[in-house]
Amino acid sequence: MKRKLSYVVVWGIAVALSIDTPTADDKPSAANESAPAAKSKSKLWSYQPVKAPGVPAVKQQDWVRTPIDAYILAQLEAKGLKPSKDTDRAAFIRRATLDVWGVIPTPEEVEAFVNDKSVNAYEKLADRLLSSPKYGERQGRKWLDLARYADSTGFQNDNDRLNMWRYRDYVINSFNQDKPYSRFVQEQLAGDELWPGDEQALIATGFMAQFPDNANSRDLVQRKYQITTDITDTVGKVVLGQTVECARCHNHKFDKISQKDYFSLQAFFANIAPVDNIPAKKGDIERAYEQQYAKWDEATKDIRAKQKAIIDTHREEALKYHKERYLTDSREAIFKPKEKWTAQDRWVNHRLTNVTDERSLESFFQEKGESTDPKTYNKQIAAQWAELDKLDKQLKKFNDLKPATSSNTISAMTELGHPDAPPSFVYAVGDHEKPLEEVQPAFPAAITDEKPDIKPLPFSSGRRSALVKWLTSPTNPLTARVYVNRVWDQYFGKGIVATVSDFGKAGEKPTHPELLDYLANNFMKNGWSIKKLHREILLSSVYRQSSDYREDVQKADADNQLLAVFPRKRLEAEQVRDSLLVAAGKLEDKVGGPSVYPPLPKAINANGGNFANDPAWKTSKDSHDHNRRSLYVFTRRSIPYPILDSFNMASPQEAHSKREVTTTPLQALTLFNSELIFDWSKSLAGRVINEAGKDESSQIDRLYQILFARNAYDDEKESLLTFLKEQEGVIREKASDGKFEINVPTGIKDKKLDDPIRAAAFVDLVHVVANSNEFIYRF
C-alpha cells in the first residue's frame, strides 16, 4: 500500500483525504498470472474453465493465415466444403473500414490499398484502421449499447444528464488507448475504490450510473432497489453473459442460479449511490460552461432572489410538506436524526437532497394556494403562489442562456465516503417489501466455489473491488468468452454463441467451441488486448472471404454457420447516417465533447405534435455540430433521433446486446423523403462534379467509387444515363412556368453550371443511387 492525497465524495462533495491507496500489488491479478482453476458445480459448457485447445490439423494448409482459420476450416472439411475465394481488395477495404471505423472509406484510401503490392498490405491496412481515433468511436458505440448510455434520465420528465458525455468519451479513449479489457471492467465497476485519485476511473463508474431514473419517485427505498437491480442485471448480462435477472423473483428456470445467488450478487452494489456534482478538472469546456452559466446567473439573479424571499417566509413548512409526500418507509429515514442514520438511511437522505430544489418547495404554496378545501386554502399563500408562478414563467424565458449540453461536473457512483453497507436480503417474489433471509456478497455458486475476499476501505466497502477481481480473473470461465464472442459477432453478424448475452442453458451452444476457447485464452494471454483480438480477426482468411452466393453452401449449410461464405450485413443506423455524411464530404472529424443536437426533420411528429420545435430538442446553434458522428447526437430517451430510430438504433432503456435488423417501408421513406438526406445528396452531387469534371460517364464512376468502392458496370451506367435524360425532361417541364424550384448540386467550386436543369436531374440520380440496397449493406 502507498499513501497519497486523493478524493472521496461525502454528501455529494469531493473532499481531499489522505488515504491508503491500493498499489499495483493490491489490484486484481493479471490474466497471465497462474492461479488454480475454480471448480464449477454445474456441467454447463460455459461454466467450465477456459482451456487452450490444440490447433486442428487441416488439409488446405495454404488457406490458414491465423489459427482462427484452422478451426473454421476443420469443420468445413468435415462437411465436404471448401472456403470461398478471397474477395477483391476494394470490397475488402470497404468491409473492413465499415467494421472498424463505422464509415465508408474514401476513394483515395481504396485506390492506395488496391495498388499496394507489398507482402504486408493487409497488415498495414489493419494497423492503420486500428490506430485511428475512428476505431475508438466505432467500438465505443458498441459498448455504449451495452451500457444503456443516454444523455437523459427517461420517465415522464426525461431530465438532462449533462455529465454523461464524459463517460462516453472515457469509453472512446479507452478503446483508442487499447486499455486492457480487464482494467476496463475494473474501472467501470470499482474505479472509485481501486483508483480513487484518478478522475478517469471515477468517470468510468458512470457505467453503473446509466440507469433510467425518475426524479419524481416518492418511494426512495423502492428507487434504491430498482437502481441496484438495474446494475446487477446489466453486469450479469454484459460481463458474464448470464440472464441473472430471471432469478430475482424465483430460482432460475434453466440455469442453476438461485434467488439467493441473485441477491448475493446484488449485495456487491448495496452501498453505491449516484453523485452528480463532483468538480471536474477545468479545461476549455468547463471554462466555457462557467462563462455561459454566469450570463444566465446574472440575468436571472433578481427573479431568483424574489422567489427565494417568498419561499423563505415558509421554508421550513414547505420542506416538511415536501418530505411528507414520500412514502412511509422513505419517511422513516427522512425524519430520523442524522446521528441515528444507518447506511440505508444515508442513501435515502442523499437521494432526497439530490432531487430537492426550490421548485420542489413551491408545491407547498401551490397546494395551499389552489386548494378548494377551506381548511387547507390560505389567501395570503395563494397570493404568494400566484407571484411564484409568474416568476417561474419569467425565469423560463432565460432558459436559452443556460448551457444546453455541457457541464463542469462529473457523474459517478461512489459509496458516499463510508465503508458500512445496508443489509441485503432475499426478497419473496422479488418484492422489496417482503424480505426473507439476509445474504452477504457472494459469487453465483453454480459458476464457482470461490469466495470474495472483501477488504473494507476507509471510504468504501471494498465489495466491488472483490467482485472485479473475480470477474477479471483467469479462472473466471465467462468474462473473456463473452467479450471475444461479442467482437466475433460484430465482424460476422452472428456470434460463435448466437445469443451473445446468454451463455446459459436457454442460450445457443457455440458453433465452434474450440475456436471460442482459443480466442478467449489468447485474449487473456495477450493481456486482454482488444486491438490484438481485432487484428487477428481482420487478418484471417475467414474474414477475407467473398460474400458471393454459392449453391453448394446453401444446400449443405443454409444458415452459413460454418462460414464458408462471408456473411453480408445491413449497416447499423449510425453507419448509414455517418457514411452518407462522409460521402457528402460533410462529416466533422472532431472527437469527443458534449453531445450535440442536429436538426430534426420538420415533418416528423411525435405524440401528435411537431417535435422539430420541441423545447426538449435544442438544435445546436453551431452548424458544424449538425454533421458530427451519430455517436455524439444527444441521446434523449423520450425522443430518439428519427433517422437513427428508423434503422434500429439501440434502445437505452436497458443493456442492448444486439442490433435488430428490420426491413420496413419507413426506412425507404426516410432515405427518400428526408430533407436532410436530400441536402446531403446535393452536396454529394457537387462533390462528384468537382472531382470528376463534366463528363457524365466519369461522374457516375466517381459516384460509385465514393459509395461502393468500385466503378459502375456498363449496364448500370446505361440505366442511369437513361434515368438522367428522363428526369431532365420531367424537371424541365415542371420548371417551364418558372414556379417550380429546382435543386441543384451545392459546393460547386466555380459556382457555374452549364445547365441547371440537367444538374438538378443529376442530384436526383445521386439521391437514387445513395438510396440503393448496395449502399446500406456491407459485403
Short mmCIF file of C-alpha atoms in Angstrom, two decimals, residues 420-732:
data_model
loop_
_atom_site.label_atom_id
_atom_site.label_comp_id
_atom_site.label_asym_id
_atom_site.label_seq_id
_atom_site.Cartn_x
_atom_site.Cartn_y
_atom_site.Cartn_z
CA ASP A 420 -20.69 0.21 6.04
CA ALA A 421 -23.32 -1.16 3.66
CA PRO A 422 -27.07 -1.66 4.03
CA PRO A 423 -28.12 -5.26 4.66
CA SER A 424 -29.14 -7.36 1.64
CA PHE A 425 -31.97 -9.87 1.67
CA VAL A 426 -33.61 -12.46 -0.50
CA TYR A 427 -36.99 -10.94 -1.33
CA ALA A 428 -40.07 -13.09 -1.77
CA VAL A 429 -41.10 -12.97 -5.46
CA GLY A 430 -38.63 -10.09 -5.86
CA ASP A 431 -40.78 -7.74 -3.75
CA HIS A 432 -38.52 -5.43 -1.74
CA GLU A 433 -41.19 -5.16 0.94
CA LYS A 434 -41.02 -8.92 1.64
CA PRO A 435 -37.53 -9.66 2.97
CA LEU A 436 -36.62 -13.25 3.81
CA GLU A 437 -33.10 -14.35 4.77
CA GLU A 438 -30.22 -11.88 4.88
CA VAL A 439 -27.37 -12.57 2.45
CA GLN A 440 -23.75 -11.47 2.09
CA PRO A 441 -21.91 -10.68 -1.15
CA ALA A 442 -21.12 -13.92 -2.98
CA PHE A 443 -20.46 -15.19 -6.50
CA PRO A 444 -23.04 -17.46 -8.18
CA ALA A 445 -22.49 -20.90 -6.69
CA ALA A 446 -23.08 -22.74 -9.97
CA ILE A 447 -20.26 -20.84 -11.66
CA THR A 448 -17.59 -21.01 -8.98
CA ASP A 449 -16.88 -22.08 -5.44
CA GLU A 450 -14.53 -19.11 -4.94
CA LYS A 451 -15.36 -16.75 -2.09
CA PRO A 452 -14.98 -12.97 -2.32
CA ASP A 453 -12.02 -11.50 -0.48
CA ILE A 454 -13.57 -8.26 0.73
CA LYS A 455 -11.28 -5.68 2.35
CA PRO A 456 -13.21 -2.59 3.51
CA LEU A 457 -11.60 0.79 2.84
CA PRO A 458 -11.94 3.92 4.98
CA PHE A 459 -14.24 5.43 2.35
CA SER A 460 -15.90 2.40 0.77
CA SER A 461 -16.99 -1.15 1.49
CA GLY A 462 -14.42 -2.80 -0.80
CA ARG A 463 -17.10 -5.13 -2.08
CA ARG A 464 -16.86 -4.17 -5.74
CA SER A 465 -13.07 -4.48 -5.70
CA ALA A 466 -13.54 -8.10 -4.68
CA LEU A 467 -16.15 -8.58 -7.40
CA VAL A 468 -13.98 -7.26 -10.24
CA LYS A 469 -11.02 -9.28 -9.03
CA TRP A 470 -13.10 -12.39 -9.69
CA LEU A 471 -14.70 -11.09 -12.89
CA THR A 472 -11.30 -10.44 -14.47
CA SER A 473 -9.52 -13.45 -13.04
CA PRO A 474 -8.15 -16.04 -15.49
CA THR A 475 -10.14 -18.58 -13.51
CA ASN A 476 -13.44 -16.92 -14.42
CA PRO A 477 -14.94 -19.04 -17.21
CA LEU A 478 -17.24 -16.38 -18.66
CA THR A 479 -15.79 -12.87 -18.89
CA ALA A 480 -13.27 -13.47 -21.68
CA ARG A 481 -15.54 -15.88 -23.57
CA VAL A 482 -18.42 -13.41 -23.55
CA TYR A 483 -16.36 -10.48 -24.79
CA VAL A 484 -14.48 -12.25 -27.61
CA ASN A 485 -17.82 -13.61 -28.76
CA ARG A 486 -19.22 -10.06 -28.92
CA VAL A 487 -16.30 -9.00 -31.13
CA TRP A 488 -16.80 -12.05 -33.37
CA ASP A 489 -20.48 -11.16 -33.67
CA GLN A 490 -19.51 -7.64 -34.73
CA TYR A 491 -17.46 -8.91 -37.66
CA PHE A 492 -19.55 -11.86 -38.80
CA GLY A 493 -23.07 -10.74 -37.90
CA LYS A 494 -23.52 -13.71 -35.60
CA GLY A 495 -21.57 -14.79 -32.56
CA ILE A 496 -19.92 -18.18 -32.16
CA VAL A 497 -22.60 -18.23 -29.49
CA ALA A 498 -25.56 -16.64 -31.29
CA THR A 499 -27.18 -15.48 -28.03
CA VAL A 500 -24.40 -13.05 -27.21
CA SER A 501 -25.72 -12.15 -23.75
CA ASP A 502 -27.00 -15.60 -22.78
CA PHE A 503 -24.39 -18.26 -22.22
CA GLY A 504 -26.86 -20.25 -20.14
CA LYS A 505 -28.83 -23.40 -20.93
CA ALA A 506 -31.53 -21.46 -22.76
CA GLY A 507 -28.90 -19.81 -24.94
CA GLU A 508 -27.44 -21.26 -28.12
CA LYS A 509 -24.48 -23.60 -27.91
CA PRO A 510 -21.27 -22.46 -29.64
CA THR A 511 -20.91 -23.48 -33.28
CA HIS A 512 -17.12 -23.62 -32.86
CA PRO A 513 -16.43 -24.25 -29.15
CA GLU A 514 -12.69 -24.81 -29.63
CA LEU A 515 -12.38 -21.56 -31.56
CA LEU A 516 -14.21 -19.71 -28.78
CA ASP A 517 -11.81 -21.07 -26.17
CA TYR A 518 -8.82 -20.32 -28.40
CA LEU A 519 -9.92 -16.70 -28.72
CA ALA A 520 -10.72 -16.35 -25.01
CA ASN A 521 -7.47 -17.95 -23.89
CA ASN A 522 -5.41 -15.93 -26.36
CA PHE A 523 -7.25 -12.76 -25.30
CA MET A 524 -6.19 -13.23 -21.68
CA LYS A 525 -2.69 -14.40 -22.63
CA ASN A 526 -2.24 -11.20 -24.67
CA GLY A 527 -3.01 -9.04 -21.65
CA TRP A 528 -6.69 -8.63 -22.52
CA SER A 529 -5.67 -6.52 -25.54
CA ILE A 530 -8.78 -5.71 -27.56
CA LYS A 531 -6.82 -4.39 -30.55
CA LYS A 532 -4.83 -7.62 -30.85
CA LEU A 533 -8.11 -9.54 -30.90
CA HIS A 534 -9.49 -7.33 -33.67
CA ARG A 535 -6.24 -7.54 -35.64
CA GLU A 536 -6.17 -11.33 -35.68
CA ILE A 537 -9.75 -11.47 -36.97
CA LEU A 538 -9.06 -8.82 -39.61
CA LEU A 539 -6.04 -10.75 -40.91
CA SER A 540 -7.75 -14.13 -41.01
CA SER A 541 -8.71 -15.88 -44.23
CA VAL A 542 -12.26 -16.41 -42.99
CA TYR A 543 -12.73 -12.63 -42.76
CA ARG A 544 -11.17 -12.15 -46.19
CA GLN A 545 -13.65 -14.43 -47.99
CA SER A 546 -16.02 -13.35 -50.72
CA SER A 547 -19.71 -12.96 -49.90
CA ASP A 548 -20.82 -14.26 -53.31
CA TYR A 549 -23.69 -16.76 -53.25
CA ARG A 550 -22.75 -20.45 -53.51
CA GLU A 551 -25.29 -23.15 -54.26
CA ASP A 552 -23.23 -25.91 -52.60
CA VAL A 553 -23.07 -23.95 -49.34
CA GLN A 554 -26.79 -23.20 -49.47
CA LYS A 555 -27.54 -26.92 -49.70
CA ALA A 556 -25.06 -28.09 -47.10
CA ASP A 557 -25.23 -25.20 -44.59
CA ALA A 558 -28.22 -22.98 -45.33
CA ASP A 559 -27.63 -20.78 -42.26
CA ASN A 560 -23.93 -20.38 -43.10
CA GLN A 561 -22.98 -21.41 -39.56
CA LEU A 562 -19.72 -22.89 -40.82
CA LEU A 563 -18.78 -19.62 -42.58
CA ALA A 564 -17.88 -21.00 -45.99
CA VAL A 565 -19.17 -17.68 -47.33
CA PHE A 566 -18.61 -14.28 -45.77
CA PRO A 567 -21.98 -13.07 -44.39
CA ARG A 568 -23.50 -9.92 -45.78
CA LYS A 569 -24.72 -7.45 -43.19
CA ARG A 570 -27.08 -4.47 -43.18
CA LEU A 571 -25.38 -1.34 -41.89
CA GLU A 572 -26.35 -0.14 -38.45
CA ALA A 573 -28.19 3.14 -38.03
CA GLU A 574 -25.09 5.18 -37.25
CA GLN A 575 -23.17 3.65 -40.15
CA VAL A 576 -25.91 4.69 -42.56
CA ARG A 577 -26.06 8.31 -41.41
CA ASP A 578 -22.31 8.74 -40.90
CA SER A 579 -21.41 7.17 -44.25
CA LEU A 580 -23.86 9.47 -46.02
CA LEU A 581 -22.12 12.40 -44.34
CA VAL A 582 -18.72 11.04 -45.42
CA ALA A 583 -19.97 10.64 -48.99
CA ALA A 584 -21.30 14.19 -48.99
CA GLY A 585 -17.95 15.46 -47.68
CA LYS A 586 -19.67 16.93 -44.63
CA LEU A 587 -18.70 14.69 -41.68
CA GLU A 588 -16.94 16.61 -38.90
CA ASP A 589 -13.97 14.67 -37.54
CA LYS A 590 -13.94 16.24 -34.07
CA VAL A 591 -13.60 13.57 -31.39
CA GLY A 592 -15.41 13.82 -28.05
CA GLY A 593 -17.00 16.66 -26.14
CA PRO A 594 -20.58 17.41 -25.08
CA SER A 595 -23.39 15.86 -27.08
CA VAL A 596 -24.97 17.78 -29.94
CA TYR A 597 -28.43 18.38 -31.36
CA PRO A 598 -28.56 18.13 -35.16
CA PRO A 599 -31.72 19.48 -36.79
CA LEU A 600 -34.83 17.33 -36.71
CA PRO A 601 -36.89 16.76 -39.86
CA LYS A 602 -39.70 19.29 -39.71
CA ALA A 603 -42.32 16.90 -40.99
CA ILE A 604 -41.91 14.32 -38.24
CA ASN A 605 -44.42 14.37 -35.42
CA ALA A 606 -44.41 12.80 -32.01
CA ASN A 607 -47.36 12.47 -29.66
CA GLY A 608 -49.48 14.39 -32.13
CA GLY A 609 -47.23 17.46 -32.11
CA ASN A 610 -44.40 18.74 -34.23
CA PHE A 611 -41.36 17.95 -32.14
CA ALA A 612 -38.98 19.62 -34.54
CA ASN A 613 -39.77 22.62 -32.36
CA ASP A 614 -39.93 20.68 -29.10
CA PRO A 615 -38.07 22.55 -26.32
CA ALA A 616 -36.57 19.21 -25.26
CA TRP A 617 -34.69 19.12 -28.59
CA LYS A 618 -32.43 22.19 -28.60
CA THR A 619 -30.98 22.26 -32.12
CA SER A 620 -27.29 23.18 -31.84
CA LYS A 621 -26.51 26.75 -32.88
CA ASP A 622 -23.12 25.77 -34.32
CA SER A 623 -23.76 24.32 -37.79
CA HIS A 624 -20.62 22.22 -37.50
CA ASP A 625 -22.33 20.26 -34.72
CA HIS A 626 -25.08 19.24 -37.15
CA ASN A 627 -22.66 16.97 -39.01
CA ARG A 628 -20.89 15.29 -36.10
CA ARG A 629 -20.83 11.50 -35.95
CA SER A 630 -24.08 9.93 -34.75
CA LEU A 631 -22.23 8.78 -31.65
CA TYR A 632 -22.31 12.38 -30.45
CA VAL A 633 -26.01 13.05 -31.10
CA PHE A 634 -27.77 13.79 -27.82
CA THR A 635 -29.38 10.53 -26.74
CA ARG A 636 -32.72 11.64 -25.34
CA ARG A 637 -34.68 8.65 -24.13
CA SER A 638 -38.07 10.17 -24.94
CA ILE A 639 -37.09 11.46 -28.40
CA PRO A 640 -34.82 9.09 -30.34
CA TYR A 641 -33.21 10.81 -33.31
CA PRO A 642 -35.56 9.90 -36.21
CA ILE A 643 -33.06 8.88 -38.90
CA LEU A 644 -31.29 6.58 -36.44
CA ASP A 645 -34.52 5.29 -34.96
CA SER A 646 -35.72 4.15 -38.38
CA PHE A 647 -32.70 1.88 -38.72
CA ASN A 648 -32.96 0.14 -35.35
CA MET A 649 -30.69 2.24 -33.17
CA ALA A 650 -30.04 0.80 -29.71
CA SER A 651 -32.65 1.37 -27.04
CA PRO A 652 -31.01 2.91 -23.95
CA GLN A 653 -33.69 1.57 -21.62
CA GLU A 654 -31.54 -1.48 -20.82
CA ALA A 655 -28.38 -3.20 -22.00
CA HIS A 656 -28.82 -3.59 -25.75
CA SER A 657 -26.99 -6.78 -26.67
CA LYS A 658 -27.50 -6.92 -30.42
CA ARG A 659 -28.91 -4.57 -33.03
CA GLU A 660 -32.16 -5.72 -34.53
CA VAL A 661 -32.37 -5.79 -38.31
CA THR A 662 -35.83 -4.99 -39.58
CA THR A 663 -36.84 -4.05 -43.10
CA THR A 664 -39.71 -1.58 -43.15
CA PRO A 665 -41.23 0.91 -45.62
CA LEU A 666 -40.31 3.68 -43.16
CA GLN A 667 -36.62 3.09 -43.85
CA ALA A 668 -37.00 3.64 -47.58
CA LEU A 669 -39.27 6.62 -46.97
CA THR A 670 -36.76 8.11 -44.52
CA LEU A 671 -33.91 7.86 -47.01
CA PHE A 672 -36.03 9.10 -49.89
CA ASN A 673 -38.06 11.88 -48.27
CA SER A 674 -35.83 13.30 -45.55
CA GLU A 675 -34.84 16.83 -46.47
CA LEU A 676 -31.60 16.32 -44.52
CA ILE A 677 -30.60 13.34 -46.63
CA PHE A 678 -31.66 15.14 -49.80
CA ASP A 679 -29.41 18.06 -48.81
CA TRP A 680 -26.53 15.60 -48.37
CA SER A 681 -27.32 14.26 -51.86
CA LYS A 682 -26.98 17.78 -53.26
CA SER A 683 -23.59 18.09 -51.55
CA LEU A 684 -22.55 14.68 -52.86
CA ALA A 685 -23.57 15.69 -56.37
CA GLY A 686 -21.44 18.82 -56.05
CA ARG A 687 -18.50 16.77 -54.80
CA VAL A 688 -18.80 14.35 -57.72
CA ILE A 689 -18.85 17.17 -60.28
CA ASN A 690 -15.84 18.82 -58.64
CA GLU A 691 -13.84 15.60 -58.64
CA ALA A 692 -14.93 14.01 -61.94
CA GLY A 693 -15.37 17.01 -64.18
CA LYS A 694 -18.15 17.47 -66.73
CA ASP A 695 -18.10 14.04 -68.32
CA GLU A 696 -21.25 12.25 -67.13
CA SER A 697 -19.81 8.76 -67.50
CA SER A 698 -16.88 9.79 -65.30
CA GLN A 699 -19.30 11.36 -62.84
CA ILE A 700 -21.20 8.08 -62.45
CA ASP A 701 -17.94 6.19 -61.95
CA ARG A 702 -16.86 8.67 -59.27
CA LEU A 703 -20.23 8.38 -57.54
CA TYR A 704 -19.84 4.61 -57.41
CA GLN A 705 -16.27 4.89 -56.19
CA ILE A 706 -17.40 7.08 -53.32
CA LEU A 707 -20.41 4.99 -52.31
CA PHE A 708 -19.46 1.44 -53.27
CA ALA A 709 -15.65 1.44 -53.71
CA ARG A 710 -15.99 0.33 -57.34
CA ASN A 711 -16.74 1.65 -60.82
CA ALA A 712 -20.22 1.34 -62.29
CA TYR A 713 -20.88 -1.60 -64.59
CA ASP A 714 -21.81 -0.83 -68.19
CA ASP A 715 -25.45 -1.81 -67.74
CA GLU A 716 -25.69 0.37 -64.59
CA LYS A 717 -24.28 3.33 -66.48
CA GLU A 718 -26.70 2.79 -69.31
CA SER A 719 -29.67 2.66 -66.94
CA LEU A 720 -28.55 5.75 -65.03
CA LEU A 721 -27.91 7.81 -68.15
CA THR A 722 -31.40 6.87 -69.37
CA PHE A 723 -32.81 7.91 -65.99
CA LEU A 724 -30.85 11.17 -66.18
CA LYS A 725 -32.34 12.02 -69.54
CA GLU A 726 -35.89 11.16 -68.49
CA GLN A 727 -35.59 13.04 -65.18
CA GLU A 728 -34.23 16.07 -67.00
CA GLY A 729 -37.37 16.09 -69.13
CA VAL A 730 -39.62 15.82 -66.07
CA ILE A 731 -37.87 18.71 -64.27
CA ARG A 732 -37.69 20.88 -67.40
#
